[in-house]
mmCIF file of C-alpha atoms in Angstrom:
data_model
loop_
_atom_site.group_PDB
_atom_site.id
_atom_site.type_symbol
_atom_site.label_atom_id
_atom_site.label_comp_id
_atom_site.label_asym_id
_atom_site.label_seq_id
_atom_site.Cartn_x
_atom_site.Cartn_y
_atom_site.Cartn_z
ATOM 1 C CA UNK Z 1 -8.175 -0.364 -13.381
ATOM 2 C CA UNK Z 2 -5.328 1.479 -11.596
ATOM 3 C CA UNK Z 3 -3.049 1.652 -15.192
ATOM 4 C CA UNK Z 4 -0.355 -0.371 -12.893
ATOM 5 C CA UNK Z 5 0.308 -3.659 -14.991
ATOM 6 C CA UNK Z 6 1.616 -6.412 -13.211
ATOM 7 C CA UNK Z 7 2.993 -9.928 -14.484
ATOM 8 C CA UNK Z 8 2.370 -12.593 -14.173
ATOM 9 C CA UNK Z 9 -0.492 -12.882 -11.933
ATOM 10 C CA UNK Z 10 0.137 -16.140 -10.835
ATOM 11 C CA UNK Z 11 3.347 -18.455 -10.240
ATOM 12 C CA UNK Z 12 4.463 -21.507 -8.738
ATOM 13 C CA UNK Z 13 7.446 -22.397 -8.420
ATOM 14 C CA UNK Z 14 9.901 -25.029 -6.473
ATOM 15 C CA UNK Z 15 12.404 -23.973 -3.808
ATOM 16 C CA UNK Z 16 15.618 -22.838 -4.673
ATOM 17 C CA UNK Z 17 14.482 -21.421 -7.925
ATOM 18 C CA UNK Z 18 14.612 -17.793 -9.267
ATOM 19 C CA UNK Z 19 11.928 -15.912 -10.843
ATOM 20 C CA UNK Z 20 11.210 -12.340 -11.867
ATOM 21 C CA UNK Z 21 8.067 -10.144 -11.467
ATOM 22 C CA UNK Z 22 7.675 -7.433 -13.911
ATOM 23 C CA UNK Z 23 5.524 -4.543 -13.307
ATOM 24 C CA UNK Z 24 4.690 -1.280 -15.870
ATOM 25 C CA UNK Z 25 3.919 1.875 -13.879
ATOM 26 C CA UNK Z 26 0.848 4.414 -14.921
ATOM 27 C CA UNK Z 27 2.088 6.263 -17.877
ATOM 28 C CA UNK Z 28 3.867 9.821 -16.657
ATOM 29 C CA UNK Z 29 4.196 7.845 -13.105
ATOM 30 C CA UNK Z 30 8.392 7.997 -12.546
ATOM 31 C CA UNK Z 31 8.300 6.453 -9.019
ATOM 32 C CA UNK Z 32 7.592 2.743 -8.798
ATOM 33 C CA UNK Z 33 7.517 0.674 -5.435
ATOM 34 C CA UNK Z 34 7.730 -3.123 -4.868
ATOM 35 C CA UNK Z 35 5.495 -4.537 -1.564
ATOM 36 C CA UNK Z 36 4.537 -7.945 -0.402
ATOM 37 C CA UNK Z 37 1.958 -9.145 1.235
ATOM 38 C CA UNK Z 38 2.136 -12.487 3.367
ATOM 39 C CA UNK Z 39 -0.513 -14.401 4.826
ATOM 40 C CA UNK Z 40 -2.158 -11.561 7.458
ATOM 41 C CA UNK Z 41 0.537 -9.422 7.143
ATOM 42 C CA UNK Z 42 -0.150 -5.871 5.939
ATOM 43 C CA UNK Z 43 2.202 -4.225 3.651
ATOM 44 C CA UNK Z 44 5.656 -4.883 4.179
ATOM 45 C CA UNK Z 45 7.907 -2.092 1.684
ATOM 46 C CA UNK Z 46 10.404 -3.771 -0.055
ATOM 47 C CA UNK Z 47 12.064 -0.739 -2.292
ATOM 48 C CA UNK Z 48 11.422 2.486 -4.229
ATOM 49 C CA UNK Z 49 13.016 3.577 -7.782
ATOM 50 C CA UNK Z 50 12.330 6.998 -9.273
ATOM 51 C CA UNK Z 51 13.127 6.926 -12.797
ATOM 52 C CA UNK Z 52 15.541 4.439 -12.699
ATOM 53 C CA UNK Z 53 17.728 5.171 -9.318
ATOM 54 C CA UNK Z 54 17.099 3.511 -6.388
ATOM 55 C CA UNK Z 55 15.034 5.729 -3.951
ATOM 56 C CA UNK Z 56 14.641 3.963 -1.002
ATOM 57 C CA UNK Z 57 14.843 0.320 0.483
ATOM 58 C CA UNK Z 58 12.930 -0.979 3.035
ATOM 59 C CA UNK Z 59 12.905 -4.825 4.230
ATOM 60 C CA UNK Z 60 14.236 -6.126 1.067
ATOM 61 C CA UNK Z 61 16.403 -9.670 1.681
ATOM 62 C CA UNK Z 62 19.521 -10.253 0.040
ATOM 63 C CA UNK Z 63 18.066 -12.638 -2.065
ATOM 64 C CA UNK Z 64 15.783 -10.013 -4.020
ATOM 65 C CA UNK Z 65 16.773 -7.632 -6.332
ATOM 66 C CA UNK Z 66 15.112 -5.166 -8.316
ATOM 67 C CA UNK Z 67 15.558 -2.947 -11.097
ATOM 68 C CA UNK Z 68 14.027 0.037 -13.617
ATOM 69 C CA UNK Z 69 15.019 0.443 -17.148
ATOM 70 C CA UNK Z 70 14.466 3.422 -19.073
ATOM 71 C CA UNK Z 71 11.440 2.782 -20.467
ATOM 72 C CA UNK Z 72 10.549 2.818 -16.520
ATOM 73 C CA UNK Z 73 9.138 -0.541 -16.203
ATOM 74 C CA UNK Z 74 10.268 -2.240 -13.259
ATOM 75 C CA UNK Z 75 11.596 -6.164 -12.429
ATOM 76 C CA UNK Z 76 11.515 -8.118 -9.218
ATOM 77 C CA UNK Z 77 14.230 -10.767 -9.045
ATOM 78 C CA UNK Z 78 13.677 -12.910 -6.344
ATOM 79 C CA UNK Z 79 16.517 -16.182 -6.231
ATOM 80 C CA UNK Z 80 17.390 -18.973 -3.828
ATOM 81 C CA UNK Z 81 13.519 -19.251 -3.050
ATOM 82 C CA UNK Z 82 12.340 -20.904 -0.173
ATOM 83 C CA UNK Z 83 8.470 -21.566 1.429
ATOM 84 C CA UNK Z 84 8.510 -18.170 3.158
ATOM 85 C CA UNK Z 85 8.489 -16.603 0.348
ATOM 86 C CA UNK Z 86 5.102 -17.473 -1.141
ATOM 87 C CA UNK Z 87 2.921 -14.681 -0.875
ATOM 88 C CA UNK Z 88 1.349 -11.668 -2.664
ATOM 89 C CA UNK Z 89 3.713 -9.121 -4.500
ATOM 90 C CA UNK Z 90 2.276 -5.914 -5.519
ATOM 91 C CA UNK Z 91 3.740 -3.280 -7.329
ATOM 92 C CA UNK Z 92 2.579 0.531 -7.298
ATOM 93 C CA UNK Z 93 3.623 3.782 -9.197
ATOM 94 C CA UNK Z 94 3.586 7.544 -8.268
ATOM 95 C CA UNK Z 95 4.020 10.767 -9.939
ATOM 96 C CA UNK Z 96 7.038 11.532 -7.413
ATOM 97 C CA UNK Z 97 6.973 14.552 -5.639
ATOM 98 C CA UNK Z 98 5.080 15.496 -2.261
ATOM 99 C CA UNK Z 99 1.140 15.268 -1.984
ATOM 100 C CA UNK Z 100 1.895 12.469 -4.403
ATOM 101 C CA UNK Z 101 -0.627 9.424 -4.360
ATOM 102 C CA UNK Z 102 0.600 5.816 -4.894
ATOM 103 C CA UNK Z 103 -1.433 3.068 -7.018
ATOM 104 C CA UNK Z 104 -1.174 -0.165 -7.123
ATOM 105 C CA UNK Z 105 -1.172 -3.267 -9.178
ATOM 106 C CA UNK Z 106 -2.995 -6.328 -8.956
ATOM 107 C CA UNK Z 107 -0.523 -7.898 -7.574
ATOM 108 C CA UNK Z 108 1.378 -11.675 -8.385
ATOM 109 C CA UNK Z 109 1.107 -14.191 -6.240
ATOM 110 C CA UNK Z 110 3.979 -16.406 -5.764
ATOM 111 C CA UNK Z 111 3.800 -19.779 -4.649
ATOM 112 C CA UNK Z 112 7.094 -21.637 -3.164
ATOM 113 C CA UNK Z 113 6.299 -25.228 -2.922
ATOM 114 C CA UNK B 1 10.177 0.676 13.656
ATOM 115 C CA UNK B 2 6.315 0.933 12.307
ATOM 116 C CA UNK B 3 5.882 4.194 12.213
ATOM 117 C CA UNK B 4 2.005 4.040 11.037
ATOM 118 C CA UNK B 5 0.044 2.013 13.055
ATOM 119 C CA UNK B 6 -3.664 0.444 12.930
ATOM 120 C CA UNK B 7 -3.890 -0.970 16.045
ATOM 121 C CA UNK B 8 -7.583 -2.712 15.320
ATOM 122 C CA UNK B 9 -7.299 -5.616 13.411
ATOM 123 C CA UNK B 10 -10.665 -5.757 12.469
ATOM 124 C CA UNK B 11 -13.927 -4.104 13.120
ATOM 125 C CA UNK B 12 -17.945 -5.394 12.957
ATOM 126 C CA UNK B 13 -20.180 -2.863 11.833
ATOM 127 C CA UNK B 14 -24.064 -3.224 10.927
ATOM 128 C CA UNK B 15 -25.435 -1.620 7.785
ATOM 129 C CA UNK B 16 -26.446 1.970 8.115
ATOM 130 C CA UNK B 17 -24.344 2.313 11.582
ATOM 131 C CA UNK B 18 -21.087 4.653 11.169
ATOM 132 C CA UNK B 19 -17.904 2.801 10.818
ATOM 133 C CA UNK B 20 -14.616 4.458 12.681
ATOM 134 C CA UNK B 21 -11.364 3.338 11.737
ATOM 135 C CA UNK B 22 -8.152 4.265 13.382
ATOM 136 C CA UNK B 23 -4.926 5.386 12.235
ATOM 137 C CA UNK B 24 -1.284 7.017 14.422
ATOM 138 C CA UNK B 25 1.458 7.326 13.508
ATOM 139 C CA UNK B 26 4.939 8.655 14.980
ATOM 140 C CA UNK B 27 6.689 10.610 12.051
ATOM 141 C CA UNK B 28 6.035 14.414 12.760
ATOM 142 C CA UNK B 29 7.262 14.822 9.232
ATOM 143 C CA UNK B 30 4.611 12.844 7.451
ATOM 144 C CA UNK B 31 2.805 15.811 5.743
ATOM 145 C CA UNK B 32 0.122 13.397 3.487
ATOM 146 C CA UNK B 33 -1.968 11.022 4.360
ATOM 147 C CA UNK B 34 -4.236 8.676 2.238
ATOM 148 C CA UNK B 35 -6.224 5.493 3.424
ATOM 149 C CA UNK B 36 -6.421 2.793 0.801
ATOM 150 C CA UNK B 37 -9.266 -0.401 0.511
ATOM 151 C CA UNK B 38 -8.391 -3.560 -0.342
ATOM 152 C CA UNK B 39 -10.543 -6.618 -1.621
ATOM 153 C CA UNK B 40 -9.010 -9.985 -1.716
ATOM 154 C CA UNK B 41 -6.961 -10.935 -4.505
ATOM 155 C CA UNK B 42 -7.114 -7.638 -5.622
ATOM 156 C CA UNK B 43 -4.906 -4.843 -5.314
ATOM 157 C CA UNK B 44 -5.409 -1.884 -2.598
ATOM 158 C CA UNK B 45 -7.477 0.716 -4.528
ATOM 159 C CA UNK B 46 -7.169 4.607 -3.365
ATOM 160 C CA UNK B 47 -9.923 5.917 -1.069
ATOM 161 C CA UNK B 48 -9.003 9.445 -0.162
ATOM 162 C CA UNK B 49 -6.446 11.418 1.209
ATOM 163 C CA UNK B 50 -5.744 14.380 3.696
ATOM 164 C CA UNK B 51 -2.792 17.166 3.655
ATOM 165 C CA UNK B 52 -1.280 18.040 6.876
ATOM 166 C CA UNK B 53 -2.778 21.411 6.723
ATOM 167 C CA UNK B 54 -6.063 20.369 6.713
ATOM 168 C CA UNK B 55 -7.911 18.654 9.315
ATOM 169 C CA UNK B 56 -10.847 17.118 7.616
ATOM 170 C CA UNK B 57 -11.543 15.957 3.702
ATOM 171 C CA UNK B 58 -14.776 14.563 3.207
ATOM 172 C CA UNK B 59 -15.786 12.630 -0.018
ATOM 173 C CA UNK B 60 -19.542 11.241 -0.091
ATOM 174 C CA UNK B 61 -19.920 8.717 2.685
ATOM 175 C CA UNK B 62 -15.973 8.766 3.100
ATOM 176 C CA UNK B 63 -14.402 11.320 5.709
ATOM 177 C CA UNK B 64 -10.797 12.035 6.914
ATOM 178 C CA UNK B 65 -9.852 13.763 10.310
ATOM 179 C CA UNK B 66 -6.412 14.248 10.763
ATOM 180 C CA UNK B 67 -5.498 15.612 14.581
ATOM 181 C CA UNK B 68 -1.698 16.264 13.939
ATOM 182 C CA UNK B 69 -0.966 17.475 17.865
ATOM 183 C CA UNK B 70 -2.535 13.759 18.474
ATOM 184 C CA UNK B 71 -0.701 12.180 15.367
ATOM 185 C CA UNK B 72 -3.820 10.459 15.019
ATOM 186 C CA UNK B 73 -6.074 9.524 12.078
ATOM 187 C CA UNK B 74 -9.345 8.491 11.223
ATOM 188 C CA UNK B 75 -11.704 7.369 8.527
ATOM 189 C CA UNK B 76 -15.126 7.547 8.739
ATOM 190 C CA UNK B 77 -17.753 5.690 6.886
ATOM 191 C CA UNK B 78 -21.017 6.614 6.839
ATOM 192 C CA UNK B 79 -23.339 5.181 5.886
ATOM 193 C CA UNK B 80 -21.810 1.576 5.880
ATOM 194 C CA UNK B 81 -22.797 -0.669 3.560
ATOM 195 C CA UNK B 82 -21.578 -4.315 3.367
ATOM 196 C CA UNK B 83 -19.696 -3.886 0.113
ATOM 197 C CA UNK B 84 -17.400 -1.355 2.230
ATOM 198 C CA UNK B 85 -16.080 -4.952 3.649
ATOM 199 C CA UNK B 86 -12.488 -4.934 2.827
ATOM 200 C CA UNK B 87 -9.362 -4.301 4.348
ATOM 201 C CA UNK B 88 -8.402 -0.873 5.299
ATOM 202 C CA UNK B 89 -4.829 0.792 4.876
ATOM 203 C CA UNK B 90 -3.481 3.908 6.255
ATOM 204 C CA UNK B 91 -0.580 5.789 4.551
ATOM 205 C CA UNK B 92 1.314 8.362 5.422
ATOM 206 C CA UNK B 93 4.068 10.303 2.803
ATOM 207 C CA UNK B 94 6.908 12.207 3.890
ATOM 208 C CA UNK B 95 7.808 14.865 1.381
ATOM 209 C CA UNK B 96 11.203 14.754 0.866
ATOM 210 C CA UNK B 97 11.759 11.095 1.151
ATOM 211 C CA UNK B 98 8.578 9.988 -1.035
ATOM 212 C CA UNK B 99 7.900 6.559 0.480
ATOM 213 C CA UNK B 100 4.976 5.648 1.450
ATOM 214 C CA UNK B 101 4.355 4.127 5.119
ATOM 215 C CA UNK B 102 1.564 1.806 5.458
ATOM 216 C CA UNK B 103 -0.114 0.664 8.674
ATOM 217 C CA UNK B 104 -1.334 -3.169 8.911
ATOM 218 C CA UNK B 105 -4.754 -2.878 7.777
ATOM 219 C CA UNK B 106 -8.036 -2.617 9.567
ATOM 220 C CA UNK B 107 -10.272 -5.803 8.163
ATOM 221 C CA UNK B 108 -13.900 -3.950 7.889
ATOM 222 C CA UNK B 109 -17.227 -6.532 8.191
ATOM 223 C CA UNK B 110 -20.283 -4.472 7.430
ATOM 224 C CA UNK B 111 -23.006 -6.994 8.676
ATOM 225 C CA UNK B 112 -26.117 -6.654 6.643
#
């Protein structure tokens, strides 16, 4: 058990819907990042807060959004979903800081039918 | 612009045998480096991890050389054993910017 909650675990969901993945870091961990995994596709960074700012963003789409509150949890809005879109979301949380190491959630998978 | 690469998709090994897998990357900045297994369904689960000013960590069957004039990585696994079947994920963490670059993932068959 990495301490990195993620919910919920699994979801279906039609096209053009909008649903939101939430995700509780490690307690003390200020840095939480969203990924997602497709079909045999590795790890594809989707964005970084650090207690509560936006870090970094990597290939996020318009369509997704994300946020951390104070209490540091974390929500991924994803909207206007469409069939490319199914796949596995995972969620991980750091300390912060260099020599830092990153752990991850179990992950929800989405399912865009 | 993938800046960590795993450039073996996969990898047979048989039980007992050593299992080598491969990690470069580009960044000359990327000071940490960590290598990550992942079942599936599950989430990837921290192996070990190297700083840039060593050049080898070693944690029981699980060892990390890091040639930085190469920018080259590599894991070694020894002795494998099937349950090391999994995908593996190379890292690499640039101080300042704290994100976390991850290669594609090396899918690891240890054949019994």
């Amino acid at each position: 058990d990495s301490g990195v909650t993620q919910t919920p675990k699994h979801l279906i969901t039609a096209t053009g819907q909008r649903v939101t993945l939430r995700c509780s870091p490690r307690s003390g961990d200020l840095s939480v990042y969203w990924y997602q995994q497709s079909l045999d596709q590795g790890l594809q960074f989707l964005i970084q807060y650090y207690n509560g700012e936006e870090r970094a963003k990597g290939n996020i789409l318009e369509r997704f959004s994300a946020q951390q509150f104070p209490d540091l949890h974390s929500e991924l809005n994803l909207s206007s979903l469409e069939l490319g879109d199914s796949a596995l979301y995972f969620c991980a949380s750091s300390i912060g800081g260099s020599l830092n190491t990153i752990y991850f959630g179990e992950g929800s998978w989405l399912t865009v039918v | 612009d993938q800046q960590v690469k795993q450039n073996s998709p996969s990898l047979s090994v048989q039980e007992g045998r050593i299992s080598i897998l491969n990690c470069d990357y580009t960044n000359s900045m990327f000071d940490y480096f960590l290598w990550y297994k992942k079942y599936p369904a599950e989430g990837p689960t921290f192996l070990i991890s190297i700083s840039s000013i060593k050049d080898k960590n070693e944690d029981g069957r699980f060892t990390v050389f890091l040639n930085k004039s190469a920018k080259h990585l590599s894991l070694h696994i020894v002795p494998s054993q099937p349950g090391d079947s999994a995908v593996y994920f190379c890292a690499a963490l640039e101080g300042t910017g704290n994100q976390f670059y991850f290669g594609t993932g090396t899918s690891l068959t240890v054949i019994p």
